PDB file of C-alpha atoms in Angstrom:
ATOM      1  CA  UNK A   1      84.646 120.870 116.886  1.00 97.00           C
ATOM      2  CA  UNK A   2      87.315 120.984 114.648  1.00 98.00           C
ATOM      3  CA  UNK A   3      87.601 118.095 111.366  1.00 98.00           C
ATOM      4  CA  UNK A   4      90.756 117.454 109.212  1.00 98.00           C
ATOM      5  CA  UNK A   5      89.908 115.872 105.996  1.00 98.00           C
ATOM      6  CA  UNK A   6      93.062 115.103 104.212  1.00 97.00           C
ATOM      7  CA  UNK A   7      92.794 113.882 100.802  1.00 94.00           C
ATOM      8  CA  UNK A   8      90.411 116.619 100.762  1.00 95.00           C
ATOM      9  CA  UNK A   9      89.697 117.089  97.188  1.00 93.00           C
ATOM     10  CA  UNK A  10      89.961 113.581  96.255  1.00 90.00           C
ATOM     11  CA  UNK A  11      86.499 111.428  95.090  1.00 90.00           C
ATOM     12  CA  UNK A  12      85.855 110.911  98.678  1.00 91.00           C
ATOM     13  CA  UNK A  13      86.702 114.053 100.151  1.00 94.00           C
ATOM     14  CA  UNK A  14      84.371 115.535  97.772  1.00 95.00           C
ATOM     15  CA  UNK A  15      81.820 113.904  99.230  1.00 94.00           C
ATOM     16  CA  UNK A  16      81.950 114.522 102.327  1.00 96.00           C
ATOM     17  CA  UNK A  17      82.450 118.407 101.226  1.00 96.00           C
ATOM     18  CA  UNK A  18      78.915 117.696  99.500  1.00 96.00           C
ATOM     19  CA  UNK A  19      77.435 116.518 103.485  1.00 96.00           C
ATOM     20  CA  UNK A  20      79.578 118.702 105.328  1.00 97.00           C
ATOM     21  CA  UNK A  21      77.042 121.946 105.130  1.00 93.00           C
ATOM     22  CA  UNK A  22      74.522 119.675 106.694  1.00 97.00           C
ATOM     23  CA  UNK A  23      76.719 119.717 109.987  1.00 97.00           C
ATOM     24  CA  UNK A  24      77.251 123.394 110.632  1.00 96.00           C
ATOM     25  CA  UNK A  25      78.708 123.108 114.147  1.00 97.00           C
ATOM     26  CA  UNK A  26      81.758 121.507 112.979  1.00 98.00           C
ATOM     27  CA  UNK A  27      84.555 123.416 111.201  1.00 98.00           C
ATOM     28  CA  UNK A  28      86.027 120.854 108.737  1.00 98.00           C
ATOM     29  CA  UNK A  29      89.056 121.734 106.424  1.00 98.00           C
ATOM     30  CA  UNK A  30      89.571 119.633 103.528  1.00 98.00           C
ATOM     31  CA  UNK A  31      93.447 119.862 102.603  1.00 98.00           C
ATOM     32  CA  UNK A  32      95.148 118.562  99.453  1.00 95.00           C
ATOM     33  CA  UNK A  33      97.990 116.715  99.212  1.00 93.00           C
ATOM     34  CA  UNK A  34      99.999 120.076  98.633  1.00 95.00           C
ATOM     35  CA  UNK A  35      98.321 121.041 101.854  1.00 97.00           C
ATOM     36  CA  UNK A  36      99.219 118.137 103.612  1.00 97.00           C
ATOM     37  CA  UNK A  37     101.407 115.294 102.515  1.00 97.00           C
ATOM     38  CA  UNK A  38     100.728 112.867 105.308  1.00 98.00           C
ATOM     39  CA  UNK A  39     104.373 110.891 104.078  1.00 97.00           C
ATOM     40  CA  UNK A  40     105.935 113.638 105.748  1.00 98.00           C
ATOM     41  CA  UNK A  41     105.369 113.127 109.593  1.00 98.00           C
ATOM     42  CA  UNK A  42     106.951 117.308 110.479  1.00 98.00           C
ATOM     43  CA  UNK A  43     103.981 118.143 108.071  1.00 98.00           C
ATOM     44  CA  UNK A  44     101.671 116.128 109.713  1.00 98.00           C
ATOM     45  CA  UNK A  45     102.515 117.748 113.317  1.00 98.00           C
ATOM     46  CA  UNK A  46     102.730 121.343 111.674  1.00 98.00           C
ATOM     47  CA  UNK A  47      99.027 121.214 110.228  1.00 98.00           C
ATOM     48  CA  UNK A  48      97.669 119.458 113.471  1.00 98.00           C
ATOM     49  CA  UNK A  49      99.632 122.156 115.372  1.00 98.00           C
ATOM     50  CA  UNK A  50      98.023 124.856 113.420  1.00 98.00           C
ATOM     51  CA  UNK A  51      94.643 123.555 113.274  1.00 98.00           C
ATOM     52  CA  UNK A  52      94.188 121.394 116.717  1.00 98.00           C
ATOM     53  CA  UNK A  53      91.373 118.813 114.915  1.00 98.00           C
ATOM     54  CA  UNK A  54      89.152 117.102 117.348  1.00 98.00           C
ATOM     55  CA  UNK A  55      88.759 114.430 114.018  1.00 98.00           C
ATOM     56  CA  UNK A  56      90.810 113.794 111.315  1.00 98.00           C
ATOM     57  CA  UNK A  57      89.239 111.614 108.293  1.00 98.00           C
ATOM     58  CA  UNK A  58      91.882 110.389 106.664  1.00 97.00           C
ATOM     59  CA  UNK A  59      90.710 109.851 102.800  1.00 94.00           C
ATOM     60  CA  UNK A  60      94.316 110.108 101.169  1.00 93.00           C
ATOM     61  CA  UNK A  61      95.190 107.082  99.136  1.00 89.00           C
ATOM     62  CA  UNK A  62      97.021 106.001  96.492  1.00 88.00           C
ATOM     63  CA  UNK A  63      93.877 104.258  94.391  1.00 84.00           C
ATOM     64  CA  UNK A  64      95.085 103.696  90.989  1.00 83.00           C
ATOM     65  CA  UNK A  65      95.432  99.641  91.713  1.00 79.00           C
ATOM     66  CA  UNK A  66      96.548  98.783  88.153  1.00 82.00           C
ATOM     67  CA  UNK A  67      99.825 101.224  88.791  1.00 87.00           C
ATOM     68  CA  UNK A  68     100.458 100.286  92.436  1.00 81.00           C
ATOM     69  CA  UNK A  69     102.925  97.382  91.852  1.00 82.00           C
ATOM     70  CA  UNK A  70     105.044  99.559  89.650  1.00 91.00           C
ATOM     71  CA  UNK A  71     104.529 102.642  91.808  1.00 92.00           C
ATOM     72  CA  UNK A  72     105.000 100.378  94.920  1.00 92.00           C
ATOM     73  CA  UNK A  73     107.456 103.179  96.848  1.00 93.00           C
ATOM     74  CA  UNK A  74     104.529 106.039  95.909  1.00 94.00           C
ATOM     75  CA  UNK A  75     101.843 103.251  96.981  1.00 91.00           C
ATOM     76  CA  UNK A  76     103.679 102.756 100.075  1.00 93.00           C
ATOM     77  CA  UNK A  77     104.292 105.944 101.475  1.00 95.00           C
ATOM     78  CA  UNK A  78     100.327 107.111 100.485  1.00 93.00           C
ATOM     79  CA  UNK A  79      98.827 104.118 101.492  1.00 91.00           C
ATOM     80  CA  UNK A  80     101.273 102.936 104.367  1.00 92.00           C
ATOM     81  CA  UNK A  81     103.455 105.461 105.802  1.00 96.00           C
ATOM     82  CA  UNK A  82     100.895 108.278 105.617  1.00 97.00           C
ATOM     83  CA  UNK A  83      98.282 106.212 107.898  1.00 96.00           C
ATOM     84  CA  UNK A  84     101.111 105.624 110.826  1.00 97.00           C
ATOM     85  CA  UNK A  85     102.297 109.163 110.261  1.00 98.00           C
ATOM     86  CA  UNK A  86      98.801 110.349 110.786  1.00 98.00           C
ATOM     87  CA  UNK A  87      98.288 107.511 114.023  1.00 97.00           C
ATOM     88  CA  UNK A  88     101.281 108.606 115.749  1.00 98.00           C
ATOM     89  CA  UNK A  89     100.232 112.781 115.150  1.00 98.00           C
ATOM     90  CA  UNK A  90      96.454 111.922 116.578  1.00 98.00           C
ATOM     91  CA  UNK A  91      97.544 110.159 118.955  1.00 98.00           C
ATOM     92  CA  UNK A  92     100.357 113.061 119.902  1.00 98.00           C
ATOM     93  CA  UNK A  93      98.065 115.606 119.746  1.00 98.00           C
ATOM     94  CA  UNK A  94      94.690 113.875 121.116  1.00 98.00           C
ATOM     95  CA  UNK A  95      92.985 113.896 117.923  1.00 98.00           C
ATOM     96  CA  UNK A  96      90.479 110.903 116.896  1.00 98.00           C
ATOM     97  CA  UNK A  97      91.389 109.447 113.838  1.00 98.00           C
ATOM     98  CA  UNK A  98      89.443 107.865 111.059  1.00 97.00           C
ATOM     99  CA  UNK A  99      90.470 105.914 108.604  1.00 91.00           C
ATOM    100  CA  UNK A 100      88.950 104.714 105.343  1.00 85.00           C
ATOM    101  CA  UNK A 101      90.176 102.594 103.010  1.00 74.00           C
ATOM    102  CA  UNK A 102      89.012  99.791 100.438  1.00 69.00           C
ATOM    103  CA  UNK A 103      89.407  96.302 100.050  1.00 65.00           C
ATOM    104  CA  UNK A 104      91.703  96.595  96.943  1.00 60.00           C
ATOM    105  CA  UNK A 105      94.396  97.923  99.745  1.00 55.00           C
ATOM    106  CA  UNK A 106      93.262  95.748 102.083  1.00 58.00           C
ATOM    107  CA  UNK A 107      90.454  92.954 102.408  1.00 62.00           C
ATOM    108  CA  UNK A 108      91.245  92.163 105.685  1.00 64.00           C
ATOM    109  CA  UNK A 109      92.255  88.613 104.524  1.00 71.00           C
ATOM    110  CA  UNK A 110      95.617  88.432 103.798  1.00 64.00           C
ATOM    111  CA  UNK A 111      98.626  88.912 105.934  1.00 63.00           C
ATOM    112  CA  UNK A 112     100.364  92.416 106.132  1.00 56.00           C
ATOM    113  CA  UNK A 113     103.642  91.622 103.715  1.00 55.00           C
ATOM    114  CA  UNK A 114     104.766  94.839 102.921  1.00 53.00           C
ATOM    115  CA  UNK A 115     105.441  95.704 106.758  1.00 51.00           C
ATOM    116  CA  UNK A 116     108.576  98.826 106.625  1.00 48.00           C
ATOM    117  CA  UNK A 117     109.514 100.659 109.700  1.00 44.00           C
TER     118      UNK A 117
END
């Protein structure tokens, strides 16, 4: 089986490169941002073309919370567009997709305001 870990290099991508020797039967690749900038939905279908994941772990984010409301375009694409550019490709290409996140982007108790199509 084949894992895509985007944000690959990241805090937690690292650790799951730490655990991922334990599973030897799976072939992960942990891609950077340069690798794979999930804002950009062609690049998201080119690397999922190329590598055909059975997973993808999706541990890109934009986490520095102090500079997200004047970053709020960068936030957005990272934190918003990225996700439903990586839904859509997964669910294109038959890939299961998991996503983790915190409760600084979302604690599940607010309402969605910054909804963009």
């Amino acid at each position: 089986m084949v894992v895509l870990v985007t944000g690959g290099f990241g805090q937690l991508g690292q650790s799951l490169q730490f655990i991922a020797e334990r599973y030897p039967n799976l072939q992960f690749h942990f891609l950077s941002s340069s690798e794979l900038n999930i804002a950009d939905k062609e690049n998201c279908k080119k690397v999922s073309s190329e590598l055909k994941p059975d997973f993808c772990i999706n541990s890109a984010a934009y986490t520095a919370v102090d500079k997200a409301e004047i970053e709020l375009e960068k936030a957005i694409q990272i934190n918003v567009i990225g996700p439903k550019n990586l839904a859509e490709t997964c669910k294109e290409f038959g890939t299961t997709l998991i996503h983790i996140s915190t409760d600084f982007v979302f604690d599940g108790n607010q309402k969605n305001t910054l909804h963009r199509s």
